[in-house]
PDB file of C-alpha atoms in Angstrom:
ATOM      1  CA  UNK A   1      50.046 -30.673 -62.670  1.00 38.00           C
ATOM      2  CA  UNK A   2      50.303 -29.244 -66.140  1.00 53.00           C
ATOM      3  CA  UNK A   3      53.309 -30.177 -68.499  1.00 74.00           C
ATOM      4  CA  UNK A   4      56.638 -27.773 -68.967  1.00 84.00           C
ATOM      5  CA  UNK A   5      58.183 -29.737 -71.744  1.00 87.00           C
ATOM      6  CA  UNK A   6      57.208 -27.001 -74.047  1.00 91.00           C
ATOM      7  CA  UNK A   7      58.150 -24.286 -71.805  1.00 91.00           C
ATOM      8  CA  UNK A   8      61.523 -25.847 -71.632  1.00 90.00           C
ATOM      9  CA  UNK A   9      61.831 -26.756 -75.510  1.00 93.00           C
ATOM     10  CA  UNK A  10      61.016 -23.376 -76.362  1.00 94.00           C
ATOM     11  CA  UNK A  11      63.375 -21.699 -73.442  1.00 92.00           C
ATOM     12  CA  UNK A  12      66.134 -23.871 -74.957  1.00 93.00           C
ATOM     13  CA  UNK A  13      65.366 -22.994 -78.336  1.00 95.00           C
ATOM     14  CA  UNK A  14      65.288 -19.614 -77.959  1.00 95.00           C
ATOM     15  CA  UNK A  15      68.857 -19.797 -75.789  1.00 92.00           C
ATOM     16  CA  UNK A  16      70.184 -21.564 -79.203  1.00 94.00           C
ATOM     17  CA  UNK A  17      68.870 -18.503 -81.719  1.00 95.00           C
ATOM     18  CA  UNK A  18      69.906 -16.189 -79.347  1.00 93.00           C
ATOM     19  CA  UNK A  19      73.823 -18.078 -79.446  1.00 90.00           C
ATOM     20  CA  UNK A  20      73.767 -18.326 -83.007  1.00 91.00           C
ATOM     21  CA  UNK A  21      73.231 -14.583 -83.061  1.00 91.00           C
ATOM     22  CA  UNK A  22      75.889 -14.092 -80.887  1.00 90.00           C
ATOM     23  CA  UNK A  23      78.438 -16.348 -83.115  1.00 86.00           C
ATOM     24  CA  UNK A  24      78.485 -19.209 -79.959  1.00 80.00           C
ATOM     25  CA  UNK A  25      76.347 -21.754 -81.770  1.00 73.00           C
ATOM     26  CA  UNK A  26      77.139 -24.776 -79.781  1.00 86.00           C
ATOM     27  CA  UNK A  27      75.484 -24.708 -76.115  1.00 84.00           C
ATOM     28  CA  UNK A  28      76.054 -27.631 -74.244  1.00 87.00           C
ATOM     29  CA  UNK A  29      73.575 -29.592 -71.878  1.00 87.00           C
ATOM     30  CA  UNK A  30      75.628 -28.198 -68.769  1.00 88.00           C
ATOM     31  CA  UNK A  31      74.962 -24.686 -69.999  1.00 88.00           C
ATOM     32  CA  UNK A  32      71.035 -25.163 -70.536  1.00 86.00           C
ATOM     33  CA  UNK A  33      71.049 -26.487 -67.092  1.00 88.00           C
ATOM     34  CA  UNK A  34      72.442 -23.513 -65.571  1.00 91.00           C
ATOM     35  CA  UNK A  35      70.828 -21.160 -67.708  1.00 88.00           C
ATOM     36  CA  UNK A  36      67.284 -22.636 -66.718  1.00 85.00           C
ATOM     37  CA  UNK A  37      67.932 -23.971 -63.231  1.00 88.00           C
ATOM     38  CA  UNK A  38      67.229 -27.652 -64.247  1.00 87.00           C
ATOM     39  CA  UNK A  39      69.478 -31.088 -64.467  1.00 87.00           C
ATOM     40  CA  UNK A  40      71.632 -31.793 -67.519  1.00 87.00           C
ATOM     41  CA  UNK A  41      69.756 -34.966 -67.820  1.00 89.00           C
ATOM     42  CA  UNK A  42      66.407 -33.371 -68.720  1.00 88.00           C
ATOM     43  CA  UNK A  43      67.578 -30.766 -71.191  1.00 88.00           C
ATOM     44  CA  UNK A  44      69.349 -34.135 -73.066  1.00 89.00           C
ATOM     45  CA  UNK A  45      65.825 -35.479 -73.044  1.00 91.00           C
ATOM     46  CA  UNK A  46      64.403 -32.556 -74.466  1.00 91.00           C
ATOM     47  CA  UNK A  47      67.032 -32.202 -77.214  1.00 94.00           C
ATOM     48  CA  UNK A  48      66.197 -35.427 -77.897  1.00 94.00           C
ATOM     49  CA  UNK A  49      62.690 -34.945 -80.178  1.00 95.00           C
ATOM     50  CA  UNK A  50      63.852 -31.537 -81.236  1.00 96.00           C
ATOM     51  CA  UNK A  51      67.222 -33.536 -83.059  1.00 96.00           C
ATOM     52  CA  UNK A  52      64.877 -36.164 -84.283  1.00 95.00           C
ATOM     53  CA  UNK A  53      62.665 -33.700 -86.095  1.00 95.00           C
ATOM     54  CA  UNK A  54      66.013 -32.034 -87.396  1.00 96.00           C
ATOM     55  CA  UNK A  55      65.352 -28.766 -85.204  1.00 97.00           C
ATOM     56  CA  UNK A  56      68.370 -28.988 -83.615  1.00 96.00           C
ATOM     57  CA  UNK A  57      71.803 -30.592 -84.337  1.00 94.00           C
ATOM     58  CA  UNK A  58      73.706 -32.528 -82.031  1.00 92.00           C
ATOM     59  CA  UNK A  59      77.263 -33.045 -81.688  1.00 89.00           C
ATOM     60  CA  UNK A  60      78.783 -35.734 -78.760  1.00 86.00           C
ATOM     61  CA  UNK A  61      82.080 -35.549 -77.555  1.00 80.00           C
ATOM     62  CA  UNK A  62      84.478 -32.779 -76.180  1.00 81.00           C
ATOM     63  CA  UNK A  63      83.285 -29.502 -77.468  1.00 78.00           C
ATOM     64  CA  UNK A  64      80.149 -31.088 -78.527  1.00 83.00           C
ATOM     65  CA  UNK A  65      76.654 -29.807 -77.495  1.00 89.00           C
ATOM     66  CA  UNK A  66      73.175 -28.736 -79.476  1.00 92.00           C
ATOM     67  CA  UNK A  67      72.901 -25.540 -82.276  1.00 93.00           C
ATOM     68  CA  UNK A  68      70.087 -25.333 -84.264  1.00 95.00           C
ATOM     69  CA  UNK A  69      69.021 -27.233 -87.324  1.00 95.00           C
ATOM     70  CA  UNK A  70      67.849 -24.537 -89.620  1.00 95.00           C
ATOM     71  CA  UNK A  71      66.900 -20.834 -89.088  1.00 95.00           C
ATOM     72  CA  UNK A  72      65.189 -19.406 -86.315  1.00 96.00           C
ATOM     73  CA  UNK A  73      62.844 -17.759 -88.985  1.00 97.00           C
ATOM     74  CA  UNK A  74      61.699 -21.325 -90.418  1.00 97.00           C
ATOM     75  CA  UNK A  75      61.219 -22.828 -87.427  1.00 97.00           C
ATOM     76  CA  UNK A  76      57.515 -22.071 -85.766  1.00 97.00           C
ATOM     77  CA  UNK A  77      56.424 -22.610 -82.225  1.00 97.00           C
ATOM     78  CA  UNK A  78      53.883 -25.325 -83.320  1.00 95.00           C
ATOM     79  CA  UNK A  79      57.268 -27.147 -84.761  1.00 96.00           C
ATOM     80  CA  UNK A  80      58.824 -27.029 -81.397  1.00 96.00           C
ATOM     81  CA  UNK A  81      55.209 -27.755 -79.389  1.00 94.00           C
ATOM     82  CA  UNK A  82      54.916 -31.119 -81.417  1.00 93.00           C
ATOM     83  CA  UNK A  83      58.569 -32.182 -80.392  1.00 93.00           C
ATOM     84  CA  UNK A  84      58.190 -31.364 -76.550  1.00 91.00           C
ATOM     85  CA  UNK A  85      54.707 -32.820 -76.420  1.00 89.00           C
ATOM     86  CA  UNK A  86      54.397 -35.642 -78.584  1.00 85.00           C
ATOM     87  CA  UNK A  87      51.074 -37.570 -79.107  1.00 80.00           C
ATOM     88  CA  UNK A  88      50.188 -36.031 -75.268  1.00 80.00           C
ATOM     89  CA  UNK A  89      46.760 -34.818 -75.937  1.00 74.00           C
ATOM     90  CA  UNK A  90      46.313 -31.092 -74.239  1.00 75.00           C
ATOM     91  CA  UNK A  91      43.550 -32.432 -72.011  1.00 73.00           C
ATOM     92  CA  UNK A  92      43.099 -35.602 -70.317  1.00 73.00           C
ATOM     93  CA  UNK A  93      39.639 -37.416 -69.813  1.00 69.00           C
ATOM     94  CA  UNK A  94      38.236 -38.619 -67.269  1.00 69.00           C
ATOM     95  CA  UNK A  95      38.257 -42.815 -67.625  1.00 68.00           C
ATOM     96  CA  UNK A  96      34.898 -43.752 -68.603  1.00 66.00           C
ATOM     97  CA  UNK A  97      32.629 -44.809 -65.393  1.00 64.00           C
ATOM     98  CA  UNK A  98      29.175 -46.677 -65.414  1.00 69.00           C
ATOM     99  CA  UNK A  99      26.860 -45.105 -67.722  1.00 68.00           C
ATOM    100  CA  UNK A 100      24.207 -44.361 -66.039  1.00 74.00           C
ATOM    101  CA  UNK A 101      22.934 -40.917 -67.688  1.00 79.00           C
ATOM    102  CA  UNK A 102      23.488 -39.557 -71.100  1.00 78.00           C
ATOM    103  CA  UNK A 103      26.186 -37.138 -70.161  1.00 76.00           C
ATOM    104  CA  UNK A 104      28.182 -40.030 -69.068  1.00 74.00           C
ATOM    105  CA  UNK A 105      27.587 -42.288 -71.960  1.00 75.00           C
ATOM    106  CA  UNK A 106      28.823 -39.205 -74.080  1.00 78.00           C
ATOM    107  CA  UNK A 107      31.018 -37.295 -72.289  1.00 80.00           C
ATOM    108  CA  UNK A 108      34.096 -38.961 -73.678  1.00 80.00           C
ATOM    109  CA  UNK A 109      33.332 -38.915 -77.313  1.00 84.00           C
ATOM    110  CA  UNK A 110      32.216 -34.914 -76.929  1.00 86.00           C
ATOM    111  CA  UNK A 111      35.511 -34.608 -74.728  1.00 85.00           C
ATOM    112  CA  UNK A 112      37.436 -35.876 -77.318  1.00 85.00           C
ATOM    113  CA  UNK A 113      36.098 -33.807 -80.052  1.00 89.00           C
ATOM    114  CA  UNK A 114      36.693 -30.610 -78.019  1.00 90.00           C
ATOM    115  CA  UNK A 115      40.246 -31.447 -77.245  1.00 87.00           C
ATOM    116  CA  UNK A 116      40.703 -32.165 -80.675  1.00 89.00           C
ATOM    117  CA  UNK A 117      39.411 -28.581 -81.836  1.00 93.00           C
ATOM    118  CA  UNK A 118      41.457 -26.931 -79.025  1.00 91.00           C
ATOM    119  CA  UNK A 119      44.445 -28.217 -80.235  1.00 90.00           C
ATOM    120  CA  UNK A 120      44.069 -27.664 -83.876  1.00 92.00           C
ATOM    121  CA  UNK A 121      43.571 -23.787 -82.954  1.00 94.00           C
ATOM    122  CA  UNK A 122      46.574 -23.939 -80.359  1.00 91.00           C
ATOM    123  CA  UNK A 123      48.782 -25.084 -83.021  1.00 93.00           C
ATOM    124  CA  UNK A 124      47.474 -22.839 -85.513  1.00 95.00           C
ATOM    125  CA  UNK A 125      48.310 -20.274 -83.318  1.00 94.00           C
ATOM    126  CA  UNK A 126      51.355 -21.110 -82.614  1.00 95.00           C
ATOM    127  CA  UNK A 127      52.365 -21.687 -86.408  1.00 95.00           C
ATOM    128  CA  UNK A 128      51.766 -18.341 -86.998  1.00 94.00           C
ATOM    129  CA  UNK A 129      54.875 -17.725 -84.576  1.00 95.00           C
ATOM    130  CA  UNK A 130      58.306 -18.565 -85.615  1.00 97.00           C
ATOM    131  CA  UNK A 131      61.076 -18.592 -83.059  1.00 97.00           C
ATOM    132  CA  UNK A 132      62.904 -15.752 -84.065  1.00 97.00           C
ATOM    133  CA  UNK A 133      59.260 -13.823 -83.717  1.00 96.00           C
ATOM    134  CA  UNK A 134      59.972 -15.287 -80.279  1.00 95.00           C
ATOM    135  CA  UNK A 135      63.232 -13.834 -79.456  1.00 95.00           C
ATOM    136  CA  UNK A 136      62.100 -10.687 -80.603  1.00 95.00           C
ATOM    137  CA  UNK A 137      59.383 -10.588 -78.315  1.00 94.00           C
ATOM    138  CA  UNK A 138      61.882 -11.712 -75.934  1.00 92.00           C
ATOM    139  CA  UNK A 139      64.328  -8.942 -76.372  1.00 91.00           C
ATOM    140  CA  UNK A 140      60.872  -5.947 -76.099  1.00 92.00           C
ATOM    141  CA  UNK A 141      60.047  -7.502 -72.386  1.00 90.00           C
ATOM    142  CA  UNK A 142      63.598  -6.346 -71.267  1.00 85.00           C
ATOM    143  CA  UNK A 143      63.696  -2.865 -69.015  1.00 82.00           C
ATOM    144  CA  UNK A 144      65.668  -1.184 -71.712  1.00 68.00           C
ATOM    145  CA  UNK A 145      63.351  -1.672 -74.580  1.00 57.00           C
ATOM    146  CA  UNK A 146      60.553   0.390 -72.709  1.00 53.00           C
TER     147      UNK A 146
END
């Protein structure tokens, strides 16, 4: 099954430019949960990285809820990937078996190095991208842009 943490990072991101554009900064947990069909519990666990890195601020309390840390415009997707994903590399190996060839006894050292470059161009992508790019690109997919 592949991973949606970044899928939901950037959804909730994207929610939070779009509110601060609209003057409604603060969006609660309850609210992202709505919004994207999901539990309150999970969107708190994805806020959770994304305050860390200072990409989002957090207030607690009555009134309280998540805006974002600094402008859309200097914060990039690869920014938000790193917070949703972690140290999760974008591939998993296979565990290492008998080695009984030498594609086994090498596969995991030439599986690793591939991963590797694959995720050093799928971050440079995607630090090429900021998240008001995002919105933007958001905003042309609706019906009344075309």
């Amino acid at each position: 099954m592949l991973d949606i943490r970044f899928c939901r990072a950037l959804q909730v991101m994207m929610r939070l430019a779009i509110a601060a554009e609209e003057g409604s900064e603060v969006r609660s947990s309850t609210q992202f949960a709505e919004e994207l069909s999901t539990n309150p519990s999970l969107v708190r666990k994805l806020l959770v990285p994304l305050h860390a890195e200072g990409l989002v601020i957090c207030t607690k309390g009555r009134g309280g809820g998540a805006r974002l840390g600094r402008p859309a415009e200097e914060i990039t997707l690869a920014d938000i990937y790193r917070c949703a994903v972690g140290d999760k590399p974008l591939w998993a190996r296979s565990p290492d078996g008998e080695h009984v060839c030498m594609v086994a006894a090498r596969t995991g050292e030439f599986f690793a190095n591939l991963t590797a470059e694959a995720e050093r161009a799928v971050l440079a992508s995607l630090g090429d991208r900021t998240l008001a790019d995002s919105v933007r690109e958001i905003r042309a997919l609706e019906p009344a842009h075309r």
